[in-house]
Amino acid sequence: MKTAIYPGSFDPVTNGHLDIIRRASTMFDKLIVVVLINPLKSYSFSIPERVGLLSKVTSDIKNIEIDSYDGLLTDYFKQHNVDVIVRGLRATSDFEHEFQMAHTNKDLNPDAETVFIPASANTTFISSSMVKQVAMFGGDLSKYVPTVIHEEISTRLKAEFERQLNRK
Ligand code: ADP
């Protein structure tokens, strides 16, 4: 049995992430999607919110588990008997950072192999930060995030933007 892990911020999950999740779930017996905390980043959605959104958009996928972790990916990898780390690659601009992370993870745990899945042509330009910008200015998110969470994300981000404006 092969278990893969797809780690990320998912702040929030987009159609690009979901595309990688669906494709990876057909390649492995079990796929764990784990929301990780990067202390150097600031987030718009809380961990429970991001886990909740991921659970909603993947409810039809049988061999998936959604989790969160506030430690090193390689520790989670070891504790859960994971075989492979999955990451998505959108463009050469992703490559340098992803390559460095893959090497770091392998250095921390020689068993931690990373597999890169290329973004699909129709989702390659989508990122969580682009979704956030579009939503905050009231733009239509329907092509960028799964329909089932599109309303929730738009409302939540518009409210956050209002709060930010009021603070200025
Ligand atoms: P992180 O903060 O770990 O980069 P993200 O949530 O931004 O977390 O991304 C998680 C993973 O998903 C990364 O490997 C990233 O390259 C990939 N990814 C993000 N957006 C897309 C997309 N549109 N298509 C394919 N992969 C993507």
Short mmCIF file of C-alpha atoms and ligand atoms in Angstrom, two decimals:
data_model
loop_
_atom_site.label_atom_id
_atom_site.label_comp_id
_atom_site.label_asym_id
_atom_site.label_seq_id
_atom_site.Cartn_x
_atom_site.Cartn_y
_atom_site.Cartn_z
CA MET A 1 0.00 0.00 0.00
CA LYS A 2 1.43 3.37 -1.06
CA THR A 3 0.55 6.46 0.91
CA ALA A 4 1.26 9.95 -0.41
CA ILE A 5 1.07 13.27 1.36
CA TYR A 6 0.19 16.58 -0.28
CA PRO A 7 1.30 19.35 2.10
CA GLY A 8 0.58 23.05 1.70
CA SER A 9 -0.94 26.21 3.08
CA PHE A 10 -4.24 25.90 1.15
CA ASP A 11 -5.12 29.48 2.18
CA PRO A 12 -7.65 28.87 0.64
CA VAL A 13 -7.81 25.70 -1.48
CA THR A 14 -8.19 26.52 -5.22
CA ASN A 15 -9.10 24.63 -8.38
CA GLY A 16 -5.34 24.27 -8.94
CA HIS A 17 -4.90 22.41 -5.64
CA LEU A 18 -8.00 20.31 -6.31
CA ASP A 19 -6.66 19.30 -9.72
CA ILE A 20 -3.43 18.03 -8.10
CA ILE A 21 -5.44 16.28 -5.34
CA ARG A 22 -7.69 14.45 -7.83
CA ARG A 23 -4.78 13.34 -10.00
CA ALA A 24 -2.62 12.26 -7.04
CA SER A 25 -5.52 10.33 -5.48
CA THR A 26 -5.61 8.05 -8.54
CA MET A 27 -1.86 7.37 -8.33
CA PHE A 28 -1.66 6.22 -4.70
CA ASP A 29 -3.70 3.96 -2.42
CA LYS A 30 -4.12 6.74 0.13
CA LEU A 31 -3.61 10.49 -0.10
CA ILE A 32 -3.23 12.64 3.01
CA VAL A 33 -3.71 16.36 2.38
CA VAL A 34 -2.10 18.18 5.28
CA VAL A 35 -2.37 21.87 6.14
CA LEU A 36 1.04 22.91 7.44
CA ILE A 37 1.98 26.01 9.37
CA ASN A 38 4.83 28.09 8.02
CA PRO A 39 5.88 30.47 10.84
CA LEU A 40 7.24 32.90 8.23
CA LYS A 41 3.85 33.32 6.50
CA SER A 42 0.65 35.06 7.55
CA TYR A 43 -2.68 33.53 6.64
CA SER A 44 -6.23 34.74 5.93
CA PHE A 45 -8.01 31.53 6.97
CA SER A 46 -7.56 29.69 10.27
CA ILE A 47 -6.37 26.08 10.30
CA PRO A 48 -9.87 24.69 11.10
CA GLU A 49 -11.32 26.84 8.28
CA ARG A 50 -8.74 25.56 5.76
CA VAL A 51 -9.28 21.96 6.87
CA GLY A 52 -13.06 22.48 6.60
CA LEU A 53 -12.83 23.91 3.08
CA LEU A 54 -10.55 21.06 1.96
CA SER A 55 -12.95 18.49 3.45
CA LYS A 56 -15.91 20.03 1.60
CA VAL A 57 -14.24 20.04 -1.83
CA THR A 58 -12.89 16.49 -1.52
CA SER A 59 -15.98 14.82 -0.01
CA ASP A 60 -16.42 12.60 -3.12
CA ILE A 61 -12.84 11.23 -3.03
CA LYS A 62 -12.73 7.92 -1.17
CA ASN A 63 -9.03 7.38 -0.44
CA ILE A 64 -8.35 10.80 1.05
CA GLU A 65 -7.71 12.12 4.54
CA ILE A 66 -7.48 15.81 5.51
CA ASP A 67 -5.28 16.78 8.42
CA SER A 68 -3.21 19.64 9.84
CA TYR A 69 0.17 19.68 11.53
CA ASP A 70 2.23 22.30 13.31
CA GLY A 71 5.62 20.63 13.01
CA LEU A 72 8.15 19.48 10.44
CA LEU A 73 6.73 17.70 7.41
CA THR A 74 9.40 15.01 7.74
CA ASP A 75 8.25 14.23 11.30
CA TYR A 76 4.66 13.82 10.11
CA PHE A 77 5.96 11.71 7.21
CA LYS A 78 7.68 9.32 9.63
CA GLN A 79 4.83 9.17 12.17
CA HIS A 80 2.20 8.31 9.52
CA ASN A 81 4.26 5.86 7.45
CA VAL A 82 4.06 8.02 4.35
CA ASP A 83 5.90 6.88 1.19
CA VAL A 84 5.90 9.95 -1.05
CA ILE A 85 5.49 13.73 -0.82
CA VAL A 86 3.44 15.25 -3.67
CA ARG A 87 3.84 18.86 -4.76
CA GLY A 88 2.42 20.76 -7.73
CA LEU A 89 4.55 22.74 -10.17
CA ARG A 90 2.97 25.66 -12.00
CA ALA A 91 5.92 27.32 -13.71
CA THR A 92 9.67 27.51 -13.59
CA SER A 93 9.20 30.19 -10.91
CA ASP A 94 7.92 27.46 -8.52
CA PHE A 95 10.85 25.21 -9.30
CA GLU A 96 13.69 26.77 -7.32
CA HIS A 97 11.74 26.88 -4.04
CA GLU A 98 10.24 23.40 -4.56
CA PHE A 99 13.63 21.90 -5.44
CA GLN A 100 15.17 23.40 -2.29
CA MET A 101 12.33 22.05 -0.14
CA ALA A 102 12.56 18.58 -1.70
CA HIS A 103 16.30 18.48 -0.95
CA THR A 104 15.78 19.77 2.61
CA ASN A 105 13.13 17.12 3.30
CA LYS A 106 15.37 14.39 1.90
CA ASP A 107 18.26 15.66 3.97
CA LEU A 108 16.11 15.55 7.13
CA ASN A 109 14.74 12.11 6.24
CA PRO A 110 16.45 10.13 3.42
CA ASP A 111 13.19 8.18 2.86
CA ALA A 112 11.25 11.37 2.03
CA GLU A 113 11.06 11.35 -1.76
CA THR A 114 9.15 14.16 -3.52
CA VAL A 115 7.12 13.68 -6.68
CA PHE A 116 6.17 16.76 -8.72
CA ILE A 117 2.92 16.86 -10.66
CA PRO A 118 2.73 19.52 -13.37
CA ALA A 119 -0.24 21.88 -13.12
CA SER A 120 -2.92 21.37 -15.76
CA ALA A 121 -2.98 24.00 -18.51
CA ASN A 122 -6.32 25.47 -17.35
CA THR A 123 -5.30 25.90 -13.70
CA THR A 124 -1.62 26.74 -14.00
CA PHE A 125 -2.15 30.48 -13.38
CA ILE A 126 -4.29 30.02 -10.26
CA SER A 127 -2.84 30.74 -6.81
CA SER A 128 -4.37 31.32 -3.37
CA SER A 129 -3.04 34.89 -3.31
CA MET A 130 -4.58 35.68 -6.70
CA VAL A 131 -7.91 34.26 -5.47
CA LYS A 132 -7.68 36.46 -2.37
CA GLN A 133 -7.02 39.62 -4.37
CA VAL A 134 -9.88 38.95 -6.80
CA ALA A 135 -12.29 38.17 -3.94
CA MET A 136 -11.33 41.20 -1.84
CA PHE A 137 -12.21 43.51 -4.74
CA GLY A 138 -15.51 41.70 -5.29
CA GLY A 139 -14.46 39.84 -8.46
CA ASP A 140 -16.00 36.58 -9.66
CA LEU A 141 -14.22 33.58 -8.14
CA SER A 142 -16.30 30.89 -9.81
CA LYS A 143 -13.56 29.80 -12.25
CA TYR A 144 -10.83 29.67 -9.61
CA VAL A 145 -12.31 27.83 -6.63
CA PRO A 146 -14.69 24.86 -6.40
CA THR A 147 -18.38 25.88 -6.64
CA VAL A 148 -19.28 24.40 -3.24
CA ILE A 149 -16.99 26.86 -1.38
CA HIS A 150 -17.07 29.82 -3.75
CA GLU A 151 -19.75 31.82 -1.84
CA GLU A 152 -18.16 31.14 1.55
CA ILE A 153 -14.71 32.30 0.40
CA SER A 154 -16.02 35.43 -1.34
CA THR A 155 -18.04 36.54 1.70
CA ARG A 156 -15.26 35.80 4.14
CA LEU A 157 -12.56 37.63 2.13
CA LYS A 158 -14.73 40.65 1.38
CA ALA A 159 -15.40 41.01 5.13
CA GLU A 160 -11.67 40.74 5.85
CA PHE A 161 -10.91 43.45 3.29
CA GLU A 162 -13.53 45.78 4.89
CA ARG A 163 -11.91 45.20 8.28
CA GLN A 164 -8.49 46.04 6.85
CA LEU A 165 -9.80 49.24 5.23
CA ASN A 166 -11.42 50.34 8.50
CA ARG A 167 -8.13 49.91 10.33
CA LYS A 168 -6.28 52.24 7.87
P1 ADP B 1 2.83 26.39 0.15
O1 ADP B 1 2.74 27.55 1.12
O2 ADP B 1 3.35 25.13 0.78
O3 ADP B 1 3.53 26.71 -1.15
P2 ADP B 1 0.34 26.36 -1.31
O4 ADP B 1 -1.00 26.11 -0.74
O5 ADP B 1 0.59 27.71 -1.90
O6 ADP B 1 1.32 26.03 -0.14
O7 ADP B 1 0.68 25.27 -2.40
C1 ADP B 1 0.74 23.90 -2.09
C2 ADP B 1 1.25 23.15 -3.29
O8 ADP B 1 0.32 23.26 -4.35
C3 ADP B 1 2.58 23.66 -3.86
O9 ADP B 1 3.32 22.56 -4.34
C4 ADP B 1 2.16 24.54 -5.01
O10 ADP B 1 3.16 24.65 -5.99
C5 ADP B 1 0.96 23.75 -5.50
N1 ADP B 1 0.01 24.58 -6.24
C6 ADP B 1 -0.52 25.76 -5.87
N2 ADP B 1 -1.35 26.24 -6.83
C7 ADP B 1 -1.33 25.33 -7.83
C8 ADP B 1 -1.94 25.25 -9.12
N3 ADP B 1 -2.72 26.21 -9.60
N4 ADP B 1 -1.69 24.15 -9.88
C9 ADP B 1 -0.87 23.19 -9.41
N5 ADP B 1 -0.24 23.20 -8.24
C10 ADP B 1 -0.46 24.25 -7.45
#
